[in-house]
Tab-separated table of C-alpha atoms in Angstrom:
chain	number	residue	atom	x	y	z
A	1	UNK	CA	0.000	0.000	0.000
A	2	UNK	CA	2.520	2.362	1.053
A	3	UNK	CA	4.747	1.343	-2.421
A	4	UNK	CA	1.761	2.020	-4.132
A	5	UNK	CA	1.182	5.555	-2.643
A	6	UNK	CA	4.680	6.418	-3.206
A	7	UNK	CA	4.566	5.424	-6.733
A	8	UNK	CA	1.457	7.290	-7.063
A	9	UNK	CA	3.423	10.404	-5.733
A	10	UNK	CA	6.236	10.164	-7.677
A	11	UNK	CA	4.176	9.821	-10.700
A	12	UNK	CA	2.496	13.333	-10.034
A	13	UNK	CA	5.286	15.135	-9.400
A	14	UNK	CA	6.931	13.780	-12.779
A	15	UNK	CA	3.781	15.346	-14.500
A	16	UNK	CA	3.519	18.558	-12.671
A	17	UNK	CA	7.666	18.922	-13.381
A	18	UNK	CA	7.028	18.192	-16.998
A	19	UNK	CA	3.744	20.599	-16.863
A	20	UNK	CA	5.959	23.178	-15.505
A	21	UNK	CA	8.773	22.890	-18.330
A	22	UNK	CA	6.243	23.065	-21.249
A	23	UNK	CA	4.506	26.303	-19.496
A	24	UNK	CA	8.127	28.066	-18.986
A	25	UNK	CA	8.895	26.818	-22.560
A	26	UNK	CA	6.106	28.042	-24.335
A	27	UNK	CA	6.444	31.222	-22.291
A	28	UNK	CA	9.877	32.119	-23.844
A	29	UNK	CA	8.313	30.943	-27.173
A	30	UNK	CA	5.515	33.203	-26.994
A	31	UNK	CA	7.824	36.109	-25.685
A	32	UNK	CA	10.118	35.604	-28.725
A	33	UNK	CA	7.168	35.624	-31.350
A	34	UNK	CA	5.587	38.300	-29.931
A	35	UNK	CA	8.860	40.095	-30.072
A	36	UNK	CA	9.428	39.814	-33.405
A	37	UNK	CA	6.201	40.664	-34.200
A	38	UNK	CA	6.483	43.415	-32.790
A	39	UNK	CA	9.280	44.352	-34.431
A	40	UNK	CA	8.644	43.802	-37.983
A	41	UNK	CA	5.379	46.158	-36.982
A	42	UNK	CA	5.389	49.844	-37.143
A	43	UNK	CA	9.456	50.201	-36.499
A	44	UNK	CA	11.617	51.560	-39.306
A	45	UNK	CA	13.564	48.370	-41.370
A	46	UNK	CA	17.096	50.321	-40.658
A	47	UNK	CA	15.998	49.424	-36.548
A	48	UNK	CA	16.276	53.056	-36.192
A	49	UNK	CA	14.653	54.199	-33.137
A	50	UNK	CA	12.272	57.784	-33.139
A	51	UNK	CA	10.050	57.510	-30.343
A	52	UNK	CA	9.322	56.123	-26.922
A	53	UNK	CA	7.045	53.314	-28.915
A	54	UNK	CA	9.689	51.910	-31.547
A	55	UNK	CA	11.965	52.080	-27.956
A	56	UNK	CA	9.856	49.949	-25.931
A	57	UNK	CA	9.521	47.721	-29.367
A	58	UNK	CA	13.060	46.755	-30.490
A	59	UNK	CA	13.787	46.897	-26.262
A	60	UNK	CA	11.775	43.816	-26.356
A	61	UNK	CA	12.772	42.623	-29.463
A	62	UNK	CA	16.699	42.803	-29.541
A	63	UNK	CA	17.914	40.360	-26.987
A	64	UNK	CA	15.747	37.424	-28.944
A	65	UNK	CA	16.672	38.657	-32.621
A	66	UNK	CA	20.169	37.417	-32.503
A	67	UNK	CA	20.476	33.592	-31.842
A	68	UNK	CA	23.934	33.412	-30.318
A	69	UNK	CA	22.399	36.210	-27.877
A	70	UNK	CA	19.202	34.391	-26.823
A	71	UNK	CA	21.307	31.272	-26.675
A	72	UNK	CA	23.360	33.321	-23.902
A	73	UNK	CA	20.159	34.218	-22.207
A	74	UNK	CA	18.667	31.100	-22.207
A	75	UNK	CA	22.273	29.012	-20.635
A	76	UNK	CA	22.553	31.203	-18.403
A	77	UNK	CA	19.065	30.855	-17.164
A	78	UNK	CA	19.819	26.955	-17.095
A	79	UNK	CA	23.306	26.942	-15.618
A	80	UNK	CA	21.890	29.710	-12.971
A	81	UNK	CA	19.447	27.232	-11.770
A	82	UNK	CA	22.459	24.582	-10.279
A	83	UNK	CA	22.311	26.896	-7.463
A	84	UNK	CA	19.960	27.919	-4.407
A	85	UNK	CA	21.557	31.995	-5.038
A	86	UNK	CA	21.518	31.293	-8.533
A	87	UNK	CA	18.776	34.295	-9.624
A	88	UNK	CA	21.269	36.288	-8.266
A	89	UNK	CA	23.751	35.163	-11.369
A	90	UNK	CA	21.016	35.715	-13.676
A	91	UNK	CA	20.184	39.524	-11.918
A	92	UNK	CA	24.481	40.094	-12.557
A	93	UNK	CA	23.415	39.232	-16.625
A	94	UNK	CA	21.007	41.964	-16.812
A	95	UNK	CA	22.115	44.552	-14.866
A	96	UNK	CA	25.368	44.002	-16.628
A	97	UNK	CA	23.371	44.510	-20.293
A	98	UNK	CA	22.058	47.554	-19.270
A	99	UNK	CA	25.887	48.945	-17.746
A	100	UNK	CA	26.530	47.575	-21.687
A	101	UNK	CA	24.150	50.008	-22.894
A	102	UNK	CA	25.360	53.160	-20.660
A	103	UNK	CA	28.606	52.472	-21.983
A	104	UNK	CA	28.019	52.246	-25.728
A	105	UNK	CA	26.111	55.840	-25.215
A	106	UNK	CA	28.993	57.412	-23.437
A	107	UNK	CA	30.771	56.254	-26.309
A	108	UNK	CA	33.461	54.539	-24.312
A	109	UNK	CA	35.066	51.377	-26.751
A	110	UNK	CA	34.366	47.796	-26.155
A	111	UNK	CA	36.013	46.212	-29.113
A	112	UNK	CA	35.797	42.409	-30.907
A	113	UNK	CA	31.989	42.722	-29.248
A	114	UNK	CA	30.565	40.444	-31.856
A	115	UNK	CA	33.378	37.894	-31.291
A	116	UNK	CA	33.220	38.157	-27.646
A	117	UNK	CA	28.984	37.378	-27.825
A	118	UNK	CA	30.633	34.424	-29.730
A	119	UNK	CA	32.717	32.919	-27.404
A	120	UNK	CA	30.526	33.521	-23.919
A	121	UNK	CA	28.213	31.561	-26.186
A	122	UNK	CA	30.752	28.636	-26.811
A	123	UNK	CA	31.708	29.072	-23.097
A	124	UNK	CA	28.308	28.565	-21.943
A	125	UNK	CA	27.520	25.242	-24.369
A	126	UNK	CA	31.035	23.832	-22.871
A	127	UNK	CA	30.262	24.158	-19.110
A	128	UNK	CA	26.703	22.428	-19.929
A	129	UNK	CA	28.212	19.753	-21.126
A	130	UNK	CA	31.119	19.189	-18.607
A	131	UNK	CA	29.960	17.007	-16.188
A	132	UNK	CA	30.940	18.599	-12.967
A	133	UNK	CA	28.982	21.408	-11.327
A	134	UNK	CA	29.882	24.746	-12.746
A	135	UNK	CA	32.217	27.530	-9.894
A	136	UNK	CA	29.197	29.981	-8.745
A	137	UNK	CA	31.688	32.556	-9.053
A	138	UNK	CA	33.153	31.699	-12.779
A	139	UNK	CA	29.971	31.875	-14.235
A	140	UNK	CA	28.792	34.735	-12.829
A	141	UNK	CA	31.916	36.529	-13.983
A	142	UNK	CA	31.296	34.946	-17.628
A	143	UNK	CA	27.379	36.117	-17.132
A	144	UNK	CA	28.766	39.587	-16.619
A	145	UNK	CA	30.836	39.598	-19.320
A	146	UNK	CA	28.358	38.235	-21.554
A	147	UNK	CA	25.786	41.064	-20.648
A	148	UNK	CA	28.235	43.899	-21.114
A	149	UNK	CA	29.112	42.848	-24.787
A	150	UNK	CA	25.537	42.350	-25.393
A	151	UNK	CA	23.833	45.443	-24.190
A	152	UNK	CA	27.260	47.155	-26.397
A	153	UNK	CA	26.075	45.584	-28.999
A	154	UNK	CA	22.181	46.555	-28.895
A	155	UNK	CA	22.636	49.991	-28.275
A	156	UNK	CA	23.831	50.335	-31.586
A	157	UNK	CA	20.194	51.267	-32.750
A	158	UNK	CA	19.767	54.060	-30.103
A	159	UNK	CA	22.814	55.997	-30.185
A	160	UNK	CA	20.968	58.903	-31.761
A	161	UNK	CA	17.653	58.327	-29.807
A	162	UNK	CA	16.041	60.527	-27.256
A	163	UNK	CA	16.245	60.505	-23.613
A	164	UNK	CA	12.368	59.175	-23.316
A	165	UNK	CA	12.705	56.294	-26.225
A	166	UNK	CA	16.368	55.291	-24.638
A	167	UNK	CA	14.270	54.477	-21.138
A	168	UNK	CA	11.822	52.632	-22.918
A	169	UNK	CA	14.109	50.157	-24.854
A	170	UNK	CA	15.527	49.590	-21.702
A	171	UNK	CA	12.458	48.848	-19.446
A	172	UNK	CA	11.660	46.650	-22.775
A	173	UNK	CA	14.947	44.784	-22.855
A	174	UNK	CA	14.960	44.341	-19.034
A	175	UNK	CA	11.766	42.724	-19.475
A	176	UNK	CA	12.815	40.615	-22.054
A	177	UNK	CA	15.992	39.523	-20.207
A	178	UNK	CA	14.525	38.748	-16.978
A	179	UNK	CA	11.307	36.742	-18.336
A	180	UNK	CA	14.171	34.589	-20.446
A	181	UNK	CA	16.273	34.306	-18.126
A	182	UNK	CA	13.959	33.464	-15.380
A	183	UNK	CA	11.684	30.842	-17.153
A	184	UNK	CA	15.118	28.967	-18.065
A	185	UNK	CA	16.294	29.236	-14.641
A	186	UNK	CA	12.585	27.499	-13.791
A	187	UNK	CA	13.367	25.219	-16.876
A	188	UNK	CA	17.035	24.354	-15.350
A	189	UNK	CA	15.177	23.501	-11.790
A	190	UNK	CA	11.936	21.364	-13.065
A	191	UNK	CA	14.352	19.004	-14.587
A	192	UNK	CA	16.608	19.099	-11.629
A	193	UNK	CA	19.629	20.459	-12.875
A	194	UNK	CA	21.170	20.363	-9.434
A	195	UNK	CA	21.703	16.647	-9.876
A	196	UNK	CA	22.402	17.583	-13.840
A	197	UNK	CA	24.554	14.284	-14.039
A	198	UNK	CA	22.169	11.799	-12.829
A	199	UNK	CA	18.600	12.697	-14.321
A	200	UNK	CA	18.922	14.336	-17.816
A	201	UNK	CA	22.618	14.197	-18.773
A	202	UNK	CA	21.947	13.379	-22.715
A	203	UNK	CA	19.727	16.482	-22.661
A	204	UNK	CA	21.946	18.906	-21.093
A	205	UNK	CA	24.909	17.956	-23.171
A	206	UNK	CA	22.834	18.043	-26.380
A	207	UNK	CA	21.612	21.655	-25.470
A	208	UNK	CA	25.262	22.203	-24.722
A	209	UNK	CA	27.061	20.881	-28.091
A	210	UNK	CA	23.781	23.028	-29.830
A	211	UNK	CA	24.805	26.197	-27.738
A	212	UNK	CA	28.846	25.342	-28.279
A	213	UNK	CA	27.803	25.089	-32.850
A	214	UNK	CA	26.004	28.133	-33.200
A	215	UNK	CA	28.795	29.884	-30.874
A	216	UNK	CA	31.337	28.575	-33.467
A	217	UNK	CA	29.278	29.338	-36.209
A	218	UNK	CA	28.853	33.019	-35.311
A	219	UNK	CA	32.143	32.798	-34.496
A	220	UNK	CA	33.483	32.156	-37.950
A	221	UNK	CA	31.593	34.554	-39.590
């Protein structure tokens, strides 16, 4: 009786933990539809930015347009999820996108930002599929780096904006960050990436080797 109640248990949390991934998952796929949606709607094709609306727009849209960017996003999510602090390594990703921001408009130099994107991207795919549990404070560091080069890179399109549209595409790619980086942190936990060797190790290291080509293929071009 009591086998059978257990087995009963550990049946239901199996399908609320599987429940939970597909909700988190098709959150970040509706967040990245609707953000290119948005984006190929009423914004200029040069992703020139004009008002507070286009801001708020392409703030939403440009952390998801770029794959080797939303790959970032998305690892570090995962890989943030190993530990009980881990939202804090995720919180480090997107403050440190918006410092990459403040820093493109002050017009201070962050150069090879495209190639660096590249590699944080190959970095992250390599420490998913490494068996051993990732150094809280080496991937926060890489999650910092990550986030500068990005947020240098997507302030490209609002060097020239306005003071309103500039706080927009921020509060738009904050929002985009954190819902990304959050539901892949809640991805990262549901299938218990705290014991990432034992329960879905075929799964993390095919997400990593995925993460680890398209870094090399941005890489190379």
């Amino acid at each position: 009786m009591f086998k059978t109640k257990l087995s009963e248990s550990r049946a239901w949390g199996q399908f609320y933990t599987l429940k939970l991934m597909h909700r988190h998952l098709g959150a970040i796929a509706a967040l990245i539809l609707i953000s290119l949606l948005s984006s190929l709607s009423g914004t200029p094709d040069r992703h020139t930015i004009s008002n507070y609306w286009e801001g708020f727009l392409w703030g939403l849209a440009d952390p998801v347009i770029s794959l080797d960017c939303l790959v970032g996003i998305v690892a570090i999510g995962l890989l943030s999820s190993v530990f009980i602090h881990g939202a804090v390594i995720a919180g480090c990703f997107v403050l440190a996108t918006v410092l990459g921001i403040i820093i493109h408009l002050f017009q201070l130099n962050l150069p090879g930002t495209e190639i660096a994107i590249a590699i944080s991207t190959i970095v992250f795919g390599t420490i998913l599929i490494i068996p051993n549990q990732p150094n809280f404070m080496v991937l926060a560091l890489v999650g910092v780096s990550a986030g500068l080069f990005q947020g240098y890179a997507d302030a490209e399109s609002i060097i020239e904006a306005g003071m309103i549209p500039l706080v927009t595409y921020i509060l738009g790619i904050t929002l985009t960050l954190f819902a990304v980086a959050m539901s892949a942190r809640k991805i990262g936990g549901a299938m218990g990436m705290g014991e990432i060797n034992r329960i879905l190790p075929w799964k993390i290291s095919i997400a990593g080797f995925a993460f680890c080509a398209i870094g090399i293929v941005f890489l190379s071009n």
